[in-house]
């Protein structure tokens, strides 16, 4: 198949090309380092499929243009699909697939890295030592042993985060409509209200849906322990950033570590070091000394990228050969 790959970086080309070679090059990729939008959809002309990432716009307007160009498949090289209008895709006869599974350890381990960095202030300590400042004032942390960690969403990633934190000697409170049996053996499943009020560290590992957007908001922040640590390596729109900023300023939130941001599509995955960023909310958030932001890199391990490329090739080949699509995403009017 001929495939237009949008939001393509050097590592996308590296891993997709390697996976394609391993399968004797059944597909032809054209790489574009731009977001897929209604304005860029014309780049897909002559291709039967497009391969997209988390911040590409796969809304109705884009899909209509893709359908007019003869595109029959949208394959996401990521797990989330909230940026796709599944109803419009179904109406236009466009199939949608995703990467249902890739190394969950990548995101889980990055989550724990953020917790450790914030607690022990490793980001600040690193910069101090480089300036020959060896003072310890302002760098005090706390023992993770004995802390209560609240995990919202206990799929593969949430489960692994729980297992790692249990290894530190933490008490685990979990909230998920579908409890994970493997985690239930070492954790306590409880209500969201109890988790919010009892946890010293709260970490999010749930998909974004119409019902949980801004799950972390003024009201839920008010329920949290004063000085709580909040971690989000899941979906940016789970968190009301302005409410979090108010929580930081009041001291209700003591630490914030995020790998995702609700308006990240205009920021992440590009070098803006020579520009003036116009997002005042983001600029204010990153100005706080108790905030650590990484630019959606939690997934970014060799193992995960190999998994993503292999599944993307599988999706393309199975679609072309009219085989069952294990990773297809379909429109469900009841959701």
PDB file of C-alpha atoms in Angstrom, residues 1-174:
ATOM      1  CA  UNK A   1       0.000   0.000   0.000  1.00  0.00           C
ATOM      2  CA  UNK A   2       0.987   3.602  -0.494  1.00  0.00           C
ATOM      3  CA  UNK A   3       0.901   5.361   2.872  1.00  0.00           C
ATOM      4  CA  UNK A   4       1.237   9.059   3.765  1.00  0.00           C
ATOM      5  CA  UNK A   5       2.808   9.384   7.218  1.00  0.00           C
ATOM      6  CA  UNK A   6       1.978  12.654   8.972  1.00  0.00           C
ATOM      7  CA  UNK A   7       3.750  14.256  11.954  1.00  0.00           C
ATOM      8  CA  UNK A   8       6.718  12.151  10.872  1.00  0.00           C
ATOM      9  CA  UNK A   9       9.988  12.571  12.735  1.00  0.00           C
ATOM     10  CA  UNK A  10      13.343  10.933  12.040  1.00  0.00           C
ATOM     11  CA  UNK A  11      12.613   8.150  14.526  1.00  0.00           C
ATOM     12  CA  UNK A  12       9.271   7.372  12.853  1.00  0.00           C
ATOM     13  CA  UNK A  13      11.065   6.925   9.539  1.00  0.00           C
ATOM     14  CA  UNK A  14      13.773   4.803  11.205  1.00  0.00           C
ATOM     15  CA  UNK A  15      11.435   2.348  12.906  1.00  0.00           C
ATOM     16  CA  UNK A  16       8.734   2.168  10.219  1.00  0.00           C
ATOM     17  CA  UNK A  17      11.328   1.620   7.494  1.00  0.00           C
ATOM     18  CA  UNK A  18      13.039  -1.082   9.569  1.00  0.00           C
ATOM     19  CA  UNK A  19       9.728  -2.870  10.185  1.00  0.00           C
ATOM     20  CA  UNK A  20       8.883  -2.588   6.486  1.00  0.00           C
ATOM     21  CA  UNK A  21      12.246  -4.065   5.464  1.00  0.00           C
ATOM     22  CA  UNK A  22      11.743  -6.919   7.925  1.00  0.00           C
ATOM     23  CA  UNK A  23       8.497  -7.724   6.100  1.00  0.00           C
ATOM     24  CA  UNK A  24      10.179  -7.507   2.657  1.00  0.00           C
ATOM     25  CA  UNK A  25       8.898  -3.967   2.036  1.00  0.00           C
ATOM     26  CA  UNK A  26       5.214  -4.582   1.295  1.00  0.00           C
ATOM     27  CA  UNK A  27       4.368  -0.884   1.685  1.00  0.00           C
ATOM     28  CA  UNK A  28       5.577   2.462   0.340  1.00  0.00           C
ATOM     29  CA  UNK A  29       5.804   5.326   2.835  1.00  0.00           C
ATOM     30  CA  UNK A  30       5.807   9.065   2.110  1.00  0.00           C
ATOM     31  CA  UNK A  31       6.831  11.072   5.170  1.00  0.00           C
ATOM     32  CA  UNK A  32       5.535  14.552   6.039  1.00  0.00           C
ATOM     33  CA  UNK A  33       6.746  16.511   9.061  1.00  0.00           C
ATOM     34  CA  UNK A  34       3.464  18.402   9.379  1.00  0.00           C
ATOM     35  CA  UNK A  35       0.276  17.788  11.282  1.00  0.00           C
ATOM     36  CA  UNK A  36      -2.601  16.286   9.359  1.00  0.00           C
ATOM     37  CA  UNK A  37      -5.282  18.985   9.164  1.00  0.00           C
ATOM     38  CA  UNK A  38      -7.915  19.978   6.614  1.00  0.00           C
ATOM     39  CA  UNK A  39      -5.260  22.294   5.166  1.00  0.00           C
ATOM     40  CA  UNK A  40      -2.613  19.564   4.748  1.00  0.00           C
ATOM     41  CA  UNK A  41      -4.850  16.619   3.841  1.00  0.00           C
ATOM     42  CA  UNK A  42      -4.107  17.157   0.124  1.00  0.00           C
ATOM     43  CA  UNK A  43      -0.604  15.748   0.754  1.00  0.00           C
ATOM     44  CA  UNK A  44      -2.255  12.330   0.964  1.00  0.00           C
ATOM     45  CA  UNK A  45      -3.197  12.399  -2.715  1.00  0.00           C
ATOM     46  CA  UNK A  46      -2.223   9.162  -4.414  1.00  0.00           C
ATOM     47  CA  UNK A  47      -2.129   7.217  -1.147  1.00  0.00           C
ATOM     48  CA  UNK A  48      -4.552   4.545   0.008  1.00  0.00           C
ATOM     49  CA  UNK A  49      -3.813   5.067   3.709  1.00  0.00           C
ATOM     50  CA  UNK A  50      -2.612   7.716   6.124  1.00  0.00           C
ATOM     51  CA  UNK A  51      -0.596   7.041   9.265  1.00  0.00           C
ATOM     52  CA  UNK A  52      -1.152   9.606  12.024  1.00  0.00           C
ATOM     53  CA  UNK A  53      -0.141  10.406  15.595  1.00  0.00           C
ATOM     54  CA  UNK A  54      -1.733  11.841  18.728  1.00  0.00           C
ATOM     55  CA  UNK A  55      -2.029  15.499  17.708  1.00  0.00           C
ATOM     56  CA  UNK A  56      -3.122  15.053  14.097  1.00  0.00           C
ATOM     57  CA  UNK A  57      -6.587  16.404  13.299  1.00  0.00           C
ATOM     58  CA  UNK A  58      -8.666  13.502  12.051  1.00  0.00           C
ATOM     59  CA  UNK A  59     -11.981  15.275  12.405  1.00  0.00           C
ATOM     60  CA  UNK A  60     -14.891  15.232   9.980  1.00  0.00           C
ATOM     61  CA  UNK A  61     -13.511  17.975   7.715  1.00  0.00           C
ATOM     62  CA  UNK A  62     -10.171  16.184   7.329  1.00  0.00           C
ATOM     63  CA  UNK A  63     -11.814  12.811   6.775  1.00  0.00           C
ATOM     64  CA  UNK A  64     -14.071  14.210   4.050  1.00  0.00           C
ATOM     65  CA  UNK A  65     -11.013  15.411   2.167  1.00  0.00           C
ATOM     66  CA  UNK A  66      -9.199  12.123   2.656  1.00  0.00           C
ATOM     67  CA  UNK A  67     -12.195  10.162   1.376  1.00  0.00           C
ATOM     68  CA  UNK A  68     -12.372  12.380  -1.712  1.00  0.00           C
ATOM     69  CA  UNK A  69      -8.701  11.555  -2.378  1.00  0.00           C
ATOM     70  CA  UNK A  70      -9.384   7.831  -2.198  1.00  0.00           C
ATOM     71  CA  UNK A  71      -7.934   7.171   1.264  1.00  0.00           C
ATOM     72  CA  UNK A  72      -9.541   4.064   2.732  1.00  0.00           C
ATOM     73  CA  UNK A  73      -7.567   3.570   5.951  1.00  0.00           C
ATOM     74  CA  UNK A  74      -6.466   5.767   8.836  1.00  0.00           C
ATOM     75  CA  UNK A  75      -3.944   3.927  10.998  1.00  0.00           C
ATOM     76  CA  UNK A  76      -2.832   5.542  14.227  1.00  0.00           C
ATOM     77  CA  UNK A  77       0.665   4.815  15.509  1.00  0.00           C
ATOM     78  CA  UNK A  78      -0.559   5.358  19.067  1.00  0.00           C
ATOM     79  CA  UNK A  79      -3.086   3.903  21.476  1.00  0.00           C
ATOM     80  CA  UNK A  80      -5.439   6.869  21.903  1.00  0.00           C
ATOM     81  CA  UNK A  81      -7.972   7.755  19.215  1.00  0.00           C
ATOM     82  CA  UNK A  82      -9.859  10.708  20.702  1.00  0.00           C
ATOM     83  CA  UNK A  83      -8.589  12.887  17.832  1.00  0.00           C
ATOM     84  CA  UNK A  84     -10.563  10.809  15.300  1.00  0.00           C
ATOM     85  CA  UNK A  85     -14.228  11.405  14.434  1.00  0.00           C
ATOM     86  CA  UNK A  86     -15.210   7.748  14.315  1.00  0.00           C
ATOM     87  CA  UNK A  87     -18.774   8.484  13.241  1.00  0.00           C
ATOM     88  CA  UNK A  88     -17.595  10.518  10.258  1.00  0.00           C
ATOM     89  CA  UNK A  89     -15.077   7.805   9.351  1.00  0.00           C
ATOM     90  CA  UNK A  90     -17.809   5.160   9.417  1.00  0.00           C
ATOM     91  CA  UNK A  91     -20.131   7.301   7.292  1.00  0.00           C
ATOM     92  CA  UNK A  92     -17.354   7.825   4.741  1.00  0.00           C
ATOM     93  CA  UNK A  93     -16.326   4.166   4.633  1.00  0.00           C
ATOM     94  CA  UNK A  94     -12.875   4.811   6.105  1.00  0.00           C
ATOM     95  CA  UNK A  95     -11.431   2.114   8.361  1.00  0.00           C
ATOM     96  CA  UNK A  96      -9.588   3.203  11.511  1.00  0.00           C
ATOM     97  CA  UNK A  97      -6.929   1.150  13.278  1.00  0.00           C
ATOM     98  CA  UNK A  98      -4.573   1.914  16.153  1.00  0.00           C
ATOM     99  CA  UNK A  99      -1.734   0.424  18.179  1.00  0.00           C
ATOM    100  CA  UNK A 100      -3.641  -1.268  20.968  1.00  0.00           C
ATOM    101  CA  UNK A 101      -0.545  -2.469  22.776  1.00  0.00           C
ATOM    102  CA  UNK A 102       3.048  -1.325  23.050  1.00  0.00           C
ATOM    103  CA  UNK A 103       5.540  -1.555  25.881  1.00  0.00           C
ATOM    104  CA  UNK A 104       3.540  -0.415  28.946  1.00  0.00           C
ATOM    105  CA  UNK A 105       6.809  -0.263  30.867  1.00  0.00           C
ATOM    106  CA  UNK A 106       7.838   2.805  28.857  1.00  0.00           C
ATOM    107  CA  UNK A 107       5.074   5.019  30.253  1.00  0.00           C
ATOM    108  CA  UNK A 108       5.012   3.388  33.685  1.00  0.00           C
ATOM    109  CA  UNK A 109       8.742   3.846  34.244  1.00  0.00           C
ATOM    110  CA  UNK A 110       8.598   7.453  33.028  1.00  0.00           C
ATOM    111  CA  UNK A 111       5.794   8.069  35.529  1.00  0.00           C
ATOM    112  CA  UNK A 112       7.958   6.834  38.373  1.00  0.00           C
ATOM    113  CA  UNK A 113      10.828   8.939  37.037  1.00  0.00           C
ATOM    114  CA  UNK A 114       8.676  12.069  37.345  1.00  0.00           C
ATOM    115  CA  UNK A 115       7.724  11.117  40.907  1.00  0.00           C
ATOM    116  CA  UNK A 116      11.358  10.677  41.914  1.00  0.00           C
ATOM    117  CA  UNK A 117      12.486  13.861  40.168  1.00  0.00           C
ATOM    118  CA  UNK A 118       9.828  15.983  41.847  1.00  0.00           C
ATOM    119  CA  UNK A 119      10.267  14.441  45.277  1.00  0.00           C
ATOM    120  CA  UNK A 120      14.061  14.647  45.390  1.00  0.00           C
ATOM    121  CA  UNK A 121      14.166  17.814  43.234  1.00  0.00           C
ATOM    122  CA  UNK A 122      16.662  16.215  40.889  1.00  0.00           C
ATOM    123  CA  UNK A 123      16.042  18.814  38.176  1.00  0.00           C
ATOM    124  CA  UNK A 124      17.014  21.626  40.512  1.00  0.00           C
ATOM    125  CA  UNK A 125      19.948  19.704  42.013  1.00  0.00           C
ATOM    126  CA  UNK A 126      21.368  18.974  38.560  1.00  0.00           C
ATOM    127  CA  UNK A 127      21.320  22.648  37.582  1.00  0.00           C
ATOM    128  CA  UNK A 128      22.833  23.734  40.906  1.00  0.00           C
ATOM    129  CA  UNK A 129      25.808  21.410  40.655  1.00  0.00           C
ATOM    130  CA  UNK A 130      26.500  22.543  37.092  1.00  0.00           C
ATOM    131  CA  UNK A 131      26.740  26.071  38.516  1.00  0.00           C
ATOM    132  CA  UNK A 132      29.115  24.829  41.265  1.00  0.00           C
ATOM    133  CA  UNK A 133      26.409  25.375  43.874  1.00  0.00           C
ATOM    134  CA  UNK A 134      26.587  22.440  46.281  1.00  0.00           C
ATOM    135  CA  UNK A 135      24.187  23.743  48.943  1.00  0.00           C
ATOM    136  CA  UNK A 136      21.321  21.476  49.962  1.00  0.00           C
ATOM    137  CA  UNK A 137      18.856  24.144  51.114  1.00  0.00           C
ATOM    138  CA  UNK A 138      15.538  23.777  49.278  1.00  0.00           C
ATOM    139  CA  UNK A 139      16.250  20.248  48.041  1.00  0.00           C
ATOM    140  CA  UNK A 140      14.680  18.235  50.858  1.00  0.00           C
ATOM    141  CA  UNK A 141      12.391  15.406  49.786  1.00  0.00           C
ATOM    142  CA  UNK A 142      10.462  12.688  51.609  1.00  0.00           C
ATOM    143  CA  UNK A 143      10.576   8.905  51.827  1.00  0.00           C
ATOM    144  CA  UNK A 144       8.257   7.238  49.364  1.00  0.00           C
ATOM    145  CA  UNK A 145       8.119   4.285  51.747  1.00  0.00           C
ATOM    146  CA  UNK A 146       4.854   4.515  53.674  1.00  0.00           C
ATOM    147  CA  UNK A 147       3.202   7.024  51.332  1.00  0.00           C
ATOM    148  CA  UNK A 148      -0.228   6.449  49.838  1.00  0.00           C
ATOM    149  CA  UNK A 149      -0.254   6.433  46.035  1.00  0.00           C
ATOM    150  CA  UNK A 150      -3.599   6.893  44.303  1.00  0.00           C
ATOM    151  CA  UNK A 151      -3.796   5.351  40.826  1.00  0.00           C
ATOM    152  CA  UNK A 152      -6.695   6.439  38.634  1.00  0.00           C
ATOM    153  CA  UNK A 153      -6.986   3.892  35.839  1.00  0.00           C
ATOM    154  CA  UNK A 154      -5.459   0.454  36.320  1.00  0.00           C
ATOM    155  CA  UNK A 155      -4.949  -0.990  32.878  1.00  0.00           C
ATOM    156  CA  UNK A 156      -1.550  -2.302  31.837  1.00  0.00           C
ATOM    157  CA  UNK A 157       0.299   0.945  32.617  1.00  0.00           C
ATOM    158  CA  UNK A 158      -1.508   1.677  35.866  1.00  0.00           C
ATOM    159  CA  UNK A 159      -0.904  -1.894  37.024  1.00  0.00           C
ATOM    160  CA  UNK A 160       2.849  -1.645  36.403  1.00  0.00           C
ATOM    161  CA  UNK A 161       3.043   1.750  38.145  1.00  0.00           C
ATOM    162  CA  UNK A 162       1.312   0.169  41.127  1.00  0.00           C
ATOM    163  CA  UNK A 163       3.708  -2.759  41.213  1.00  0.00           C
ATOM    164  CA  UNK A 164       6.736  -0.461  41.065  1.00  0.00           C
ATOM    165  CA  UNK A 165       5.418   1.822  43.789  1.00  0.00           C
ATOM    166  CA  UNK A 166       4.561  -1.170  45.958  1.00  0.00           C
ATOM    167  CA  UNK A 167       8.228  -2.070  45.661  1.00  0.00           C
ATOM    168  CA  UNK A 168       9.047   1.250  47.330  1.00  0.00           C
ATOM    169  CA  UNK A 169       6.794   0.253  50.220  1.00  0.00           C
ATOM    170  CA  UNK A 170       3.885   2.506  49.257  1.00  0.00           C
ATOM    171  CA  UNK A 171       0.251   1.897  50.127  1.00  0.00           C
ATOM    172  CA  UNK A 172      -1.871   1.718  46.943  1.00  0.00           C
ATOM    173  CA  UNK A 173      -5.377   3.094  46.483  1.00  0.00           C
ATOM    174  CA  UNK A 174      -6.903   2.469  43.054  1.00  0.00           C
TER     175      UNK A 174
END
